[in-house]
Amino acid sequence: RVLGQVSCELVSPKLNRATEGILFFNLELSPMASPSFEPGRQSELLVKLNRLLERCLRNSKCIDTESLCVVAGVKVWQIRVDLHLLNHDGNIIDAASIAAIVALCHFRRPDVSVQGEEVTLYTPEERDPVPLSIHHMPICVSFAFFQQGTYLLVDPSEREERVMDGLLVIAMNKHREICTIQSSGGIMLLKEQVLRCSKITGVKVAEITELIQKALENDRKVRKEGGKFGFAESIPNQKISAFKMERAPVDTDDVEEQAEEIITKADPPLDVFAEPILRLPGTAQIGEGIENSWGDLEESEREEEEESNSDDVTASEDQKMEVEEINVMSENDPIVLSDSEEEGVVILEPEKTSKKTRTHTNAKQENSSSKKAFNKKRKKKRATR
Amino acid sequence: METGLPARPGSGSGVGRWGRVPRAEGAVPAVAMGSEPGGCALRPFSCELGPLGRPDGSAAFLQGDTSVLAGLYGPAEVKGSRELYDQATLEVLLKPKVGLPGVFEKSREQLIRRTCEAVILGTLHPRTSVTIVLQVVSDAGSLLACCLNAACMGLMDAGLPMKSLFCGVTCALDADGALSLDPTAKQEKEARALLTFAISSVERRVLMSTTKGTCSVEELQRCIAAAQRAADAVFRFYRDSIHRKYSKA
């Protein structure tokens, strides 16, 4: 099962194709489709499918890209086709090609009018959206071969795909023109076999095209009459696993009373915190924090307070000194680090240390694996200032 | 049920009108429900259980024009690094219709994941993984609620053991403070605040809540109460659809 969605956007065209619109195809194998599809993994299968789909739809020139041009060299339509694989039971490429071509046929783009230099883009409410100009509808049909071409299966299921010898994909439109043909798996095919397959494809494509036309016609009719359309209506009423419910009114009369009851019974909110204190430009403090329980760090804390209250931003020469200090520190043990840091801090001038403490914090973060508890606590205290 | 006229000032414009509405399920004519679409009524629901053959459990859930398809695999094998020794690892993937999943989808995934984790009995299946994939088929308002509903139905279809069922309900508060449930895309855009709740089936407790916009504490409580009422209708819908599916078994 494949879900197809087409969307459009106005972009500037490719440099070497200034008068042509851009077509973009994207097939995604959703993890829903099969347990073996992991999200975010570019598997070989995905690349193969995407390439085949692109060849089938882009190279066959089924969409008239010249008609997507708005202003030559400046603005063209970019049509994006997103295909999501929902259920993988074999033969992804057939389903994907059908989904893509039907989505493109069903798509309507906003109307644009060009008057000299002026370009007006109409919203769907102002003017009815315009369909894309599609020349023909290429549809892929796959064949699986078994036992060196003795047995042939059309539209293989997932289990059959797993054990097949080779695969032949033919993309054809209802005028019996082959748009793409690809043989993979390394089996040798006789000329008669390929011709036979193409005949079968012709028959199948005619059936499928008729089905598509009927569905599109149905949708068009329903939309014109103003009835309901879309995915919602595709769920059948008669299936036992499907269930529908009409609009359900909800009695919300006593909602207010219940709400008031809850609020009055609830605890009053805690006291709101005081106003924030602005320390340095770019640094604010809310609340005081809890008392530090490490008694013997009081001395070093006082020194820290002196440093962090300075305001001046330093010149680059200080940064050089800091870099040197950091190089020394990164080789040493963290405890020694802190000691040397204390001394270094005392030696340097007060204005420069504020920057230093911050960079020290960064350097410490790099050596975090060998940190001890009190170092971390000190870093936290610094960070809150 | 009361037969009152709207006597309370400041209450939602749709509230007082649902006096003696018959609470019949199924064929209630849409005409009798009052003039505002989705004022205090949920849009028509429909669901299909097990539309996909490959996943262990799947469900398609539709609320009005919003539809989400959920596919579930579990309990299945889990990668060594992600394995939890005492419970199942839950992973939720939300796929938007157009484009690649971004940060917005990731945050939604986490919300849904936490709700499901609270409900699934993971300890019965240690060292396994449960993967829920949600595909947005169309978005016409209250998408997160629809995702939650689809996920719950998918879990039921897969037969995973759960403590309780859950459902998602979205409330929109417009500029006058009028409450509306299950808003459409247009109502969502005009709303002052948008609140989504995940309500559990046991005592209608709130499992998850997420808000966008400003609202007062009273309004929040009003929305929660309204969502709990709406949850009744949703759980009835679950019950009926499961009942229908297994009636032939």
mmCIF file of C-alpha atoms in Angstrom, chain A residues 291-302 374 377:
data_model
loop_
_atom_site.group_PDB
_atom_site.id
_atom_site.type_symbol
_atom_site.label_atom_id
_atom_site.label_comp_id
_atom_site.label_asym_id
_atom_site.label_seq_id
_atom_site.Cartn_x
_atom_site.Cartn_y
_atom_site.Cartn_z
ATOM 1 C CA GLU A 291 23.886 26.821 51.600
ATOM 2 C CA ASN A 292 27.123 25.184 50.606
ATOM 3 C CA SER A 293 27.780 22.279 52.927
ATOM 4 C CA TRP A 294 31.504 22.008 52.218
ATOM 5 C CA GLY A 295 32.953 23.985 55.114
ATOM 6 C CA ASP A 296 36.617 24.230 54.139
ATOM 7 C CA LEU A 297 35.968 25.790 50.769
ATOM 8 C CA GLU A 298 34.890 29.055 52.315
ATOM 9 C CA GLU A 299 38.203 30.714 51.699
ATOM 10 C CA SER A 300 38.348 29.923 48.016
ATOM 11 C CA GLU A 301 34.689 30.947 47.639
ATOM 12 C CA ARG A 302 35.421 34.413 48.889
ATOM 13 C CA PHE A 374 33.674 19.105 44.997
ATOM 14 C CA LYS A 377 29.975 21.740 42.926
#
